[in-house]
CSV table of C-alpha atoms in Angstrom, one decimal:
chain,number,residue,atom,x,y,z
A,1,UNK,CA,13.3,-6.1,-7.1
A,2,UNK,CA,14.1,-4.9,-3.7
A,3,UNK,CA,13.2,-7.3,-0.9
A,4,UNK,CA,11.4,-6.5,2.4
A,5,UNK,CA,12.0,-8.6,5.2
A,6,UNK,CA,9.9,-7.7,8.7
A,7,UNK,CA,10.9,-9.2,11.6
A,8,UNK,CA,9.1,-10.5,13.9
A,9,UNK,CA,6.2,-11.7,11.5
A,10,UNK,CA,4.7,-12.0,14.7
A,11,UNK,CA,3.8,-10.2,18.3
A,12,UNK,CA,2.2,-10.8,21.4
A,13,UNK,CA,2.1,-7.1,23.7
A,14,UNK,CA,0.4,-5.7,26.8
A,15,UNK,CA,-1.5,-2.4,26.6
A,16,UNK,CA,1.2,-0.3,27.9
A,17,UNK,CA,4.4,-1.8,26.4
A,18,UNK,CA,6.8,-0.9,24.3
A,19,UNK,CA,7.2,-2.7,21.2
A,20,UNK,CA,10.1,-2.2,17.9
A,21,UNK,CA,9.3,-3.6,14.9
A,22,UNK,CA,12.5,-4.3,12.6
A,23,UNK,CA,12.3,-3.7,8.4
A,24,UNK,CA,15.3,-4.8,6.5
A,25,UNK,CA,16.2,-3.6,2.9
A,26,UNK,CA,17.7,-6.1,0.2
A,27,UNK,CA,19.8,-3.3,-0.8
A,28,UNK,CA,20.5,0.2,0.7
A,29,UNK,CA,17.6,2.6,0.0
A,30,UNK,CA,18.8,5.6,1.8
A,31,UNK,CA,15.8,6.5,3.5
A,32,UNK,CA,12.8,5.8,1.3
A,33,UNK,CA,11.2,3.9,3.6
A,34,UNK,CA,7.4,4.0,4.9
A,35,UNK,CA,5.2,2.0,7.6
A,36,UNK,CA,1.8,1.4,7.1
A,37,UNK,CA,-1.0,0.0,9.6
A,38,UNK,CA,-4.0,-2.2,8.7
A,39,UNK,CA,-6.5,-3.2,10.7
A,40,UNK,CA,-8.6,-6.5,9.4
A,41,UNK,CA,-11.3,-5.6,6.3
A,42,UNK,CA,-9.8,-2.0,6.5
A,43,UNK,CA,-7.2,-0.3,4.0
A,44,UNK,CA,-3.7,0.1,5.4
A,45,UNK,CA,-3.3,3.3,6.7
A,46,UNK,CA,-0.1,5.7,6.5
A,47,UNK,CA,1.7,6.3,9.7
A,48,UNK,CA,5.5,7.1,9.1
A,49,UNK,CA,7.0,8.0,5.5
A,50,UNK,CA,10.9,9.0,4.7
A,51,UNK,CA,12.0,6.4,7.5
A,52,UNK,CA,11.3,8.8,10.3
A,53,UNK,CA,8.9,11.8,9.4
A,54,UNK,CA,5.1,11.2,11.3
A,55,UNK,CA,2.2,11.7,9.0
A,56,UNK,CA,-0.1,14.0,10.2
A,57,UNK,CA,-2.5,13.5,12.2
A,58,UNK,CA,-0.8,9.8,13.6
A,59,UNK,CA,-0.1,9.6,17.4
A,60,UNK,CA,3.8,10.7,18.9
A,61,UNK,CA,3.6,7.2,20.3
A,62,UNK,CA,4.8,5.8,16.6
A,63,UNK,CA,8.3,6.7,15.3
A,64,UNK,CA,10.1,5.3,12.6
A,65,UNK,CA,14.0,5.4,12.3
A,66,UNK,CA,16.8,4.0,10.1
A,67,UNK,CA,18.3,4.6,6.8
A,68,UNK,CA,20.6,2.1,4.3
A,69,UNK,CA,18.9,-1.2,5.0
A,70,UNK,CA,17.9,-1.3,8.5
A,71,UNK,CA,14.5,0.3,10.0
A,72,UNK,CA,12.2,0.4,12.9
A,73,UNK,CA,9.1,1.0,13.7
A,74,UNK,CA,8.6,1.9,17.3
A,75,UNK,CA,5.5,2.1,19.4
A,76,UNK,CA,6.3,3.8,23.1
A,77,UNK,CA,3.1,2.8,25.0
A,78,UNK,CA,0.4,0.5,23.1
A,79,UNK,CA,-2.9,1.4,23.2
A,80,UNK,CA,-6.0,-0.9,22.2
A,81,UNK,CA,-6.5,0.3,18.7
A,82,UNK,CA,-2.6,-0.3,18.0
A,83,UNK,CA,-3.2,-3.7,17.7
A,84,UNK,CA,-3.3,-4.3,13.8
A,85,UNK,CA,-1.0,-5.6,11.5
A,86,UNK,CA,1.8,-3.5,10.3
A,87,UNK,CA,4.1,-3.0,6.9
A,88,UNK,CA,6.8,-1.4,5.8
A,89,UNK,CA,7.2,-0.9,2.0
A,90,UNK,CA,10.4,0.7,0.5
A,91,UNK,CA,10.0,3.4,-2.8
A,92,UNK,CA,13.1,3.9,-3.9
A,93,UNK,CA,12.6,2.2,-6.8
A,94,UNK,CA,9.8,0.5,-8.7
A,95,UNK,CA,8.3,-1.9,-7.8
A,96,UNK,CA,7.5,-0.3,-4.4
A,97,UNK,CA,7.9,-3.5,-2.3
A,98,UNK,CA,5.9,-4.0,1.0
A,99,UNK,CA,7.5,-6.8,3.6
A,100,UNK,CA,5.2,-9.8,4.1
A,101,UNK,CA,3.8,-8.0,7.6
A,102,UNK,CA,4.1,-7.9,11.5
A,103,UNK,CA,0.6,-8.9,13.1
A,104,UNK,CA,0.4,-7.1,16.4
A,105,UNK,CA,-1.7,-9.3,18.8
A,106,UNK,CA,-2.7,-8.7,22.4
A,107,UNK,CA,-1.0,-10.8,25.3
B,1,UNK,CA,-12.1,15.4,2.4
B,2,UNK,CA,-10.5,12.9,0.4
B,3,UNK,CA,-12.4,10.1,-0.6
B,4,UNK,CA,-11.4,7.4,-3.1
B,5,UNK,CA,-14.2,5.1,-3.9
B,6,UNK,CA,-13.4,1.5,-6.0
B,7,UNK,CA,-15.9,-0.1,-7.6
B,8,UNK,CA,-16.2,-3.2,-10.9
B,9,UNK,CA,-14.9,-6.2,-8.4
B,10,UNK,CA,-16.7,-9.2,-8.7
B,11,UNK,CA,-16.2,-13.0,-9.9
B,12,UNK,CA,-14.8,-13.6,-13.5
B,13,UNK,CA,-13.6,-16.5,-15.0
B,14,UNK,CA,-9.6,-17.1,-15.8
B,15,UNK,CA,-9.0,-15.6,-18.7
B,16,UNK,CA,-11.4,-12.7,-18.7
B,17,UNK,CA,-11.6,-9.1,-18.7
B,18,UNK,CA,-12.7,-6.3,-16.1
B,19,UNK,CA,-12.6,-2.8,-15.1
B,20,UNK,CA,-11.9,-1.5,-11.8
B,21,UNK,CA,-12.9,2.2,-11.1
B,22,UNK,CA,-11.7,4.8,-8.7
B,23,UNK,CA,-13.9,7.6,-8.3
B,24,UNK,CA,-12.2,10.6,-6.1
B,25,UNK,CA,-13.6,13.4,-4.4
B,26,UNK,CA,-11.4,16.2,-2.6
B,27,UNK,CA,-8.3,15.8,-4.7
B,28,UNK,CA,-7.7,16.1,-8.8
B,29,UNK,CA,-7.2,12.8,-10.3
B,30,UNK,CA,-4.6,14.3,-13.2
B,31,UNK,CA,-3.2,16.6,-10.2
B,32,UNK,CA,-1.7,13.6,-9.1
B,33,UNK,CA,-0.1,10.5,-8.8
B,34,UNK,CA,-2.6,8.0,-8.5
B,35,UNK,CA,-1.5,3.8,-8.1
B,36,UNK,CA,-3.4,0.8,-7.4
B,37,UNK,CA,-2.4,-1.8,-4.6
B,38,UNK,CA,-3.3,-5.2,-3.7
B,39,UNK,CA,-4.2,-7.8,-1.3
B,40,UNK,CA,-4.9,-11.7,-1.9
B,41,UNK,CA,-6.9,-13.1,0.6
B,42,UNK,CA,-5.1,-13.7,4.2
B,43,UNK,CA,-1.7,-12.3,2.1
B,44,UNK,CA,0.3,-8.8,2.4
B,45,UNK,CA,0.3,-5.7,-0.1
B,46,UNK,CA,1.4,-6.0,-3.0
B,47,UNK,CA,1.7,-3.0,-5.1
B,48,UNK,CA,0.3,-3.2,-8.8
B,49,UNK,CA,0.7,0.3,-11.0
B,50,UNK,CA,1.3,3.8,-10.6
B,51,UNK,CA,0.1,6.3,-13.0
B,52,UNK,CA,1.5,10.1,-12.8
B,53,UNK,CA,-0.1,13.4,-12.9
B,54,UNK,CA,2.1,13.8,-16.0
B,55,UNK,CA,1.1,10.6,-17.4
B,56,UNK,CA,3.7,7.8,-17.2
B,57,UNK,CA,3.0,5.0,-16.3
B,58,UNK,CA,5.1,1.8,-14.2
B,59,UNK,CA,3.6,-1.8,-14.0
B,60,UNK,CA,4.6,-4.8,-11.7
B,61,UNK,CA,5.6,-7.6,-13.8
B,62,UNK,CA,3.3,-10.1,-12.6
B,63,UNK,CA,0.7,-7.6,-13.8
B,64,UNK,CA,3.0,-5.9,-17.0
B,65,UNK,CA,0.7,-6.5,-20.7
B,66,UNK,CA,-2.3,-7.6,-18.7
B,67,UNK,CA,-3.0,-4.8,-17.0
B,68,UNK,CA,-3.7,-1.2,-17.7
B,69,UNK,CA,-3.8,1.9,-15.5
B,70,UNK,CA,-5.4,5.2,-16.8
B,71,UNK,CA,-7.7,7.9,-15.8
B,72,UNK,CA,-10.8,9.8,-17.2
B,73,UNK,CA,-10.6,13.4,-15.8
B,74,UNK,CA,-14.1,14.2,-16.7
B,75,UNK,CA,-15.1,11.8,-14.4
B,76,UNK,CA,-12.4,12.7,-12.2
B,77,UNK,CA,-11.6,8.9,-11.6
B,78,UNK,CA,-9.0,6.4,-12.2
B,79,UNK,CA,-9.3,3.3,-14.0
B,80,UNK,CA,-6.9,-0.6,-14.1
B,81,UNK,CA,-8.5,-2.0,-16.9
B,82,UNK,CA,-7.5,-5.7,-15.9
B,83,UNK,CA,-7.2,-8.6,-19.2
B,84,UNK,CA,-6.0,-12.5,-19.3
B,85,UNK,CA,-7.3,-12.8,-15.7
B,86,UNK,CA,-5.7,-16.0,-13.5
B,87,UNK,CA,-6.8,-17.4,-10.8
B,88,UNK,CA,-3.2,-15.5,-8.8
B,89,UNK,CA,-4.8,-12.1,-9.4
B,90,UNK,CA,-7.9,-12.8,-7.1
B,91,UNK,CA,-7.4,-10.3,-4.5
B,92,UNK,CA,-9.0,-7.3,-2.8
B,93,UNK,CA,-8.0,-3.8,-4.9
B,94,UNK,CA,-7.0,-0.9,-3.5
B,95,UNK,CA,-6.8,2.7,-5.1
B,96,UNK,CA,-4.5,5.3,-3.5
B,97,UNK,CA,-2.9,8.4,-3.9
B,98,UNK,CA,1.4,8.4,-4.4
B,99,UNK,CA,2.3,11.2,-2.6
B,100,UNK,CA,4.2,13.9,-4.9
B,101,UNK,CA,6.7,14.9,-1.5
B,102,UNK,CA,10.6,13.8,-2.2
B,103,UNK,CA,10.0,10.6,-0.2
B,104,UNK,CA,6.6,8.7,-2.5
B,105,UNK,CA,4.4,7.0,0.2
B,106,UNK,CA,0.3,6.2,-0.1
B,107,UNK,CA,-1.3,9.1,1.6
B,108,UNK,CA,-5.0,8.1,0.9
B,109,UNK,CA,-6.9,4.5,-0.1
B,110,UNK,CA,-10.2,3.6,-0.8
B,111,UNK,CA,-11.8,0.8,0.9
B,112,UNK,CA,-11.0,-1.7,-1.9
B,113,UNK,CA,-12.5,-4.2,-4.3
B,114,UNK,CA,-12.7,-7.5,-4.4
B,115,UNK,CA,-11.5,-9.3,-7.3
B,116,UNK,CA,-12.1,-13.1,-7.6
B,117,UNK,CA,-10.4,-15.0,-10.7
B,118,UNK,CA,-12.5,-18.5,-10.0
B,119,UNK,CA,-14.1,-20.9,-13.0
């Protein structure tokens, strides 16, 4: 299996910053590499998929980049509702492994 | 609008068997690839099966000859027929779809269902 391995697992931000999350691939997986966002008794939602590609509909402020093993998730300017708990989860091969999760907490 | 709703969660003993159902509306269950995903309580995701528009199938091993994934397309609605319960696979269920682009990702969930494996 392919390990996940989110750094920080853990975040305190002001509404306004600029926060990178960092995702790191047991193996190279090219760029098959997607960030999710959950907010608490909600389903995780898609934001970025192929590493860098913005699913539609999700804010400019989110951008993913990376390929191999490394990744980020960016977030430019934080808003309120950005402050959730976030996942990457690689599918390049089965089983589609999720890291263990970045809570995103207000300073 | 998509909209995946799971339903069959409750409490069942270890050892037991239950049904978890995913009902869709706005998309073609056997159109696509459909997968099940879950959550223990305070835990992170942890993906379970994936079932194919053209029918194969892929299983987690904590979860591989327990666990079934299939789909009724009558009903338009996907199934994990879940056996041998433990207590490890008391969790909240999500259904989802798997993307069919080049790069698979989970496009749409349901709201989940909770599972708990308790005596």
């Amino acid at each position: 299996d392919i390990q996940m391995t989110q750094s920080p697992s853990s975040l305190s931000a002001s509404v306004g910053d600029r926060v990178t999350i960092t995702c790191r691939a047991g193996q190279s997986i090219s760029t098959y590499l997607n960030w999710y966002q959950q907010k608490p008794g909600k389903a995780p939602k898609l934001l970025i998929y192929a590493a860098s590609s913005l699913q539609s509909g999700v804010p400019s402020r989110f951008s993913g980049s990376g390929s191999g093993t490394d990744f980020t998730l960016s977030i430019s300017s934080l808003q309120p509702e950005d402050f959730a708990t976030y996942y990457c989860q690689q599918s390049y091969s089965f089983p589609y492994t999720f890291g263990q999760g970045t809570k995103l907490e207000i300073k | 609008e998509v909209q995946l709703v799971e339903s069959g969660g409750g409490l069942i003993q270890p050892g037991g068997s239950l049904r978890l159902s995913c009902a869709a509306s706005g998309l073609i269950v056997n159109s696509n690839h459909m997968t099940w995903v879950r959550q223990a309580p305070g835990k992170g995701l942890e993906w379970v099966s994936v079932l194919y528009s053209g029918g194969s199938t892929y299983y987690a091993d904590s979860v591989k000859g327990r666990f079934t994934i299939s789909r009724d397309n009558s009903k338009n609605t996907l199934y994990l027929q879940m056996n041998s319960l433990r207590v490890e696979d008391t969790a909240v269920y999500y259904c989802a779809r798997a993307s069919s682009s080049g790069w698979p990702n989970f496009d749409y969930w349901g709201q989940g269902t909770l599972v708990t494996v308790s005596s």
